[in-house]
Coordinates of C-alpha atoms in Angstrom, one line a residue:
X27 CA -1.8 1.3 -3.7
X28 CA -2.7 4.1 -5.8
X29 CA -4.4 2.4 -8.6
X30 CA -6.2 -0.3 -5.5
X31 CA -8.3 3.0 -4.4
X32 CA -8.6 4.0 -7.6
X33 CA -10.2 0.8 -8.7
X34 CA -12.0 0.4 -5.6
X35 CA -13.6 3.9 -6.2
X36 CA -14.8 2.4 -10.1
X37 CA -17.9 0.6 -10.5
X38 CA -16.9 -3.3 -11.1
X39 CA -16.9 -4.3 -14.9
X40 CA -19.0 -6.7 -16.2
X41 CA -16.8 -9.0 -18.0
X42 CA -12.8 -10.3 -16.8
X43 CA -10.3 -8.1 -17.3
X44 CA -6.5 -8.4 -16.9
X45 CA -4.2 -5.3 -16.4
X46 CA -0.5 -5.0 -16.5
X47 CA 1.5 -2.2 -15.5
X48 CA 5.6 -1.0 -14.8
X49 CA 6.4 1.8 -12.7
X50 CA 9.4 3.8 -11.5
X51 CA 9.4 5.9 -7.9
X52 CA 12.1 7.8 -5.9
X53 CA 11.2 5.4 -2.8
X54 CA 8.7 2.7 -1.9
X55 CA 7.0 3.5 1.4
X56 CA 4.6 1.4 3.4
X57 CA 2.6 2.8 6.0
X58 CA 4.8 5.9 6.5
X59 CA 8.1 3.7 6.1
X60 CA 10.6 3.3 3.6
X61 CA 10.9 -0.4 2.3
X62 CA 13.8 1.0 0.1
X63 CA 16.4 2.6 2.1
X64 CA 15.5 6.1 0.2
X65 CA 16.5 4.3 -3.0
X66 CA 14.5 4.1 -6.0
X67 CA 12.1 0.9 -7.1
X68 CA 11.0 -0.5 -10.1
X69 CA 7.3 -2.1 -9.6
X70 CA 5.6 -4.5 -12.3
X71 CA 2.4 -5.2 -11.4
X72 CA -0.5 -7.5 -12.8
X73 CA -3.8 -8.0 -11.9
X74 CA -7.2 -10.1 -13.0
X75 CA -10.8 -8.4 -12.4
X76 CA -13.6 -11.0 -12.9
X77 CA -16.6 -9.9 -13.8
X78 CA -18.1 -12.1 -10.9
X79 CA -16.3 -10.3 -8.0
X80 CA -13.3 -12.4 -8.0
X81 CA -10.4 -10.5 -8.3
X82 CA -6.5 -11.4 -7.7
X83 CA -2.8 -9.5 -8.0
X84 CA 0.6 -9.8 -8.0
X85 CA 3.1 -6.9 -7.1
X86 CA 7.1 -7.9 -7.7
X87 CA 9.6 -5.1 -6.7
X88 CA 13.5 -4.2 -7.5
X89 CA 15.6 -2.1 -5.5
X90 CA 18.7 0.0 -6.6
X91 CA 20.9 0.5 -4.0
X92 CA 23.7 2.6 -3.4
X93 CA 26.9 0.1 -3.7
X94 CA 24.7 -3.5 -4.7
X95 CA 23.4 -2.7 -7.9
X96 CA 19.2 -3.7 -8.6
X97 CA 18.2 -6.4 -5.8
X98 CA 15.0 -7.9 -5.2
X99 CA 13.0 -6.0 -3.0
X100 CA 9.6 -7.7 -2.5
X101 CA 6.8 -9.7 -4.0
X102 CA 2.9 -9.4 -2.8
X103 CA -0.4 -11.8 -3.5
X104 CA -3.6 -10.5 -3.5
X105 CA -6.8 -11.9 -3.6
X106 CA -10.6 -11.6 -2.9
X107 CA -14.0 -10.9 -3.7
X108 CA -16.1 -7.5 -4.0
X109 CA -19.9 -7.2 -4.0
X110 CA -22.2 -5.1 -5.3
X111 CA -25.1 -4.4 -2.8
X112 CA -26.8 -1.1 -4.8
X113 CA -25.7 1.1 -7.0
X114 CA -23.4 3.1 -4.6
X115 CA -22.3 0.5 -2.5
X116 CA -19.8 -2.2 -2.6
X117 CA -18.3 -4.9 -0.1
X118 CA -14.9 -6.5 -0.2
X119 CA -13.5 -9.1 1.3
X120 CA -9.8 -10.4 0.7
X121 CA -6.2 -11.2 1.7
X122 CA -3.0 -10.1 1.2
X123 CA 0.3 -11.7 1.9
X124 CA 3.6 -9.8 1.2
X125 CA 7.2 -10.8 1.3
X126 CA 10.4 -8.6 1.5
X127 CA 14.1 -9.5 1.3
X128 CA 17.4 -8.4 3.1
X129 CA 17.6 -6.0 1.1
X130 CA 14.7 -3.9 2.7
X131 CA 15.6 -0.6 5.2
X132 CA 15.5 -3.5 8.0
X133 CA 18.4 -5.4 6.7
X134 CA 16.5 -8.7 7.2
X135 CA 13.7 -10.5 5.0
X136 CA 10.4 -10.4 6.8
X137 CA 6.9 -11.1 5.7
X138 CA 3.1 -10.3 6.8
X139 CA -0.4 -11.5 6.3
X140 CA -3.6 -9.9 6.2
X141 CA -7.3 -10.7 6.3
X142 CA -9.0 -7.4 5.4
X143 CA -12.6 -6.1 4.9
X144 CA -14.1 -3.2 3.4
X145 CA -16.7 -1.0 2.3
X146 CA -16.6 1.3 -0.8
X147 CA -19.1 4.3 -1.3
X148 CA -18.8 6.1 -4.1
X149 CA -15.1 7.9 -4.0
X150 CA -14.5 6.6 -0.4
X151 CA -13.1 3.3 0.6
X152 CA -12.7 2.0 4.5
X153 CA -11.1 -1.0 5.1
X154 CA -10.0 -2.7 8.6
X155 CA -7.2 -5.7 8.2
X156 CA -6.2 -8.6 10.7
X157 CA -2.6 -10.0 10.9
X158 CA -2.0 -13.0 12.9
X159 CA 1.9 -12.2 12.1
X160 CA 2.5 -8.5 11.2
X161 CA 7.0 -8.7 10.4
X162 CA 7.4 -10.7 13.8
X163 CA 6.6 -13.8 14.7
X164 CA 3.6 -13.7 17.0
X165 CA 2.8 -10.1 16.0
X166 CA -0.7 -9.5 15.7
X167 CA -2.5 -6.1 14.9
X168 CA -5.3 -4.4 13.5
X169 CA -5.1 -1.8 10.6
X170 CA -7.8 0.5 9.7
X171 CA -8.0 3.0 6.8
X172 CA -10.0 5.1 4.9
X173 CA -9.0 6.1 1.2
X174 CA -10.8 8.5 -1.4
X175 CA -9.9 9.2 -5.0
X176 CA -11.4 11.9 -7.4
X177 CA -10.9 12.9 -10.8
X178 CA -11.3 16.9 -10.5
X179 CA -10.3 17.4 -14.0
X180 CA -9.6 15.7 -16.8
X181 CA -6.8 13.2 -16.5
X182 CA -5.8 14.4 -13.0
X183 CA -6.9 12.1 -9.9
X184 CA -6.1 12.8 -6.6
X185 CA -6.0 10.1 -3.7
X186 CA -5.7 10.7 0.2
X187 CA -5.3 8.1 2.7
X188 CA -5.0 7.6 6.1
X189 CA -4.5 4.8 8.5
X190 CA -4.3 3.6 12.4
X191 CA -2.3 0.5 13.4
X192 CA -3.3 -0.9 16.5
X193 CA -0.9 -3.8 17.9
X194 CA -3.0 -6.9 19.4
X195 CA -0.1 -9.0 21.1
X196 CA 3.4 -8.5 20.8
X197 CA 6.3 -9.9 21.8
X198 CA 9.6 -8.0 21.1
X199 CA 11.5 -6.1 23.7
X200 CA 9.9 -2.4 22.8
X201 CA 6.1 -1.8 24.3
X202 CA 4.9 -1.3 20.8
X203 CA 2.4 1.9 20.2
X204 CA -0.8 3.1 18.2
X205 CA 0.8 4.2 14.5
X206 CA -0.4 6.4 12.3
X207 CA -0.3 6.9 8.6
X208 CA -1.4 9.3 6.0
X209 CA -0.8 10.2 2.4
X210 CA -1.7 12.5 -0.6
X211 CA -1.0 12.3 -4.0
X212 CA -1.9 13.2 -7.4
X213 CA -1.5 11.6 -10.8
X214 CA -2.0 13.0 -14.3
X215 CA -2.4 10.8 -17.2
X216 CA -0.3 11.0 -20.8
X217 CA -1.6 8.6 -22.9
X218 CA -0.2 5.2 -21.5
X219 CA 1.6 6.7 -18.7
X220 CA 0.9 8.9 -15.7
X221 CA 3.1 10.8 -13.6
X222 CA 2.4 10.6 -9.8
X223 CA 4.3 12.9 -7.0
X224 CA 2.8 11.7 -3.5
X225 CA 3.2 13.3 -0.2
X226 CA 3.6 10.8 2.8
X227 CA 4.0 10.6 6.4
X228 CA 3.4 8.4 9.7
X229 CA 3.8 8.8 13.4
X230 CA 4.1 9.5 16.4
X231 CA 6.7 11.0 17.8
X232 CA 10.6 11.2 16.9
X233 CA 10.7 7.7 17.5
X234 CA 8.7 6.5 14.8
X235 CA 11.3 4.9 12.9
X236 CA 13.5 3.7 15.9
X237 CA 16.7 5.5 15.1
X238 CA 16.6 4.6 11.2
X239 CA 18.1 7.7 8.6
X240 CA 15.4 8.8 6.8
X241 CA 12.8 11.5 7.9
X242 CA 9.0 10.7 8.4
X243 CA 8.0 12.4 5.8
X244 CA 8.7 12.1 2.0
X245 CA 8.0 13.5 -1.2
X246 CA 8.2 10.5 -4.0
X247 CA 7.8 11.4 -7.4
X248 CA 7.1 8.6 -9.8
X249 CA 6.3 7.1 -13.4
X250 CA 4.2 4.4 -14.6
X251 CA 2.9 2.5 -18.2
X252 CA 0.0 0.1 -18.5
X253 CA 1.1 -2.1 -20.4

């Protein structure tokens, strides 16, 4: 998610490029929650930039958890089209579909989809996302989120994000409620690899992870090489 905003931020190239990266953090959270248990994950990611618009990526995750050993975590496609409208402004339109296993905080394999669009101007990106199946069968919600990354020095970026779920129709057993999310991390770059240490959250209220271990809010250091 880090290097997303931080492309989003860039101006588009003008010819294809293809990037590859590995990368090591303390926990993998999504939207304030832990994927992971609290357990660190091992990321490979790889990605295609056309110099049309077109862009695509693929995200494939590893867990190591206490007792099991490295599991599969998850895998996520990503696909879609950016446009440049001047020279501050860009649209982008696109989908993402993502794919956990049992061996997720939840203890169960689940999967979501999402039709997203955005805007980018200059170092802010806004994006609002549809699921028709967000984790639950017949689960649909809205997601919006705005996400800014700077350089203010050499080698150091900074990203914050935040973001508002909104559930459309639901049919579990809980009255599911308006979620936040919000995050702020920093990166600095050695050669090859960067160091991140990201500062994360969600809500509200106690309940916000429905009696699960782990705390709301997290501090996950991290590692990663482009390859």
């Amino acid at each position: 998610l880090f290097f997303a905003s931080a492309s989003l931020c860039t101006a588009a190239p003008a010819v294809a490029e293809v990037g590859a990266s590995i990368s090591l953090f303390s926990d993998s959270r999504f939207r304030g929650y832990s994927l992971s248990g609290g357990h660190p994950v091992a990321v490979g990611d790889l990605s295609f930039d056309e110099g049309s618009g077109l862009y695509g990526a693929v995200s494939g995750s590893l867990v190591l958890g206490s007792g099991d050993g490295v599991r599969p975590l998850g895998l996520q496609l990503n696909g879609g089209y950016a446009k440049r409208v001047s020279p501050d402004l860009t649209l982008d339109l696109g989908a993402v579909h993502s794919s956990y296993t049992r061996y997720t905080s939840s203890g169960s394999a689940r999967s979501y989809t999402e039709l997203y669009a955005g805007v980018v101007h200059k170092y802010i990106a806004g994006r609002i996302a549809f699921s028709p199946h967000y984790f639950e069968a017949g689960a649909r919600t809205l997601y919006g989120e705005l996400n800014s990354n700077i350089s203010p020095m050499h080698k150091v970026h900074v990203e914050a994000h935040a973001g508002l779920l909104v559930p459309l129709h639901y049919r579990g057993p809980d009255d599911p409620r308006t979620q936040y999310d919000w995050r702020l991390g920093v990166a600095r770059d050695l050669g090859p690899l960067s160091l991140h240490a990201i500062l994360t959250g969600g809500g509200p209220g106690r309940d916000y992870y429905r009696g699960h271990w782990h705390s709301r809010n997290a501090l996950i250091v991290g590692i990663s090489c482009a390859l």
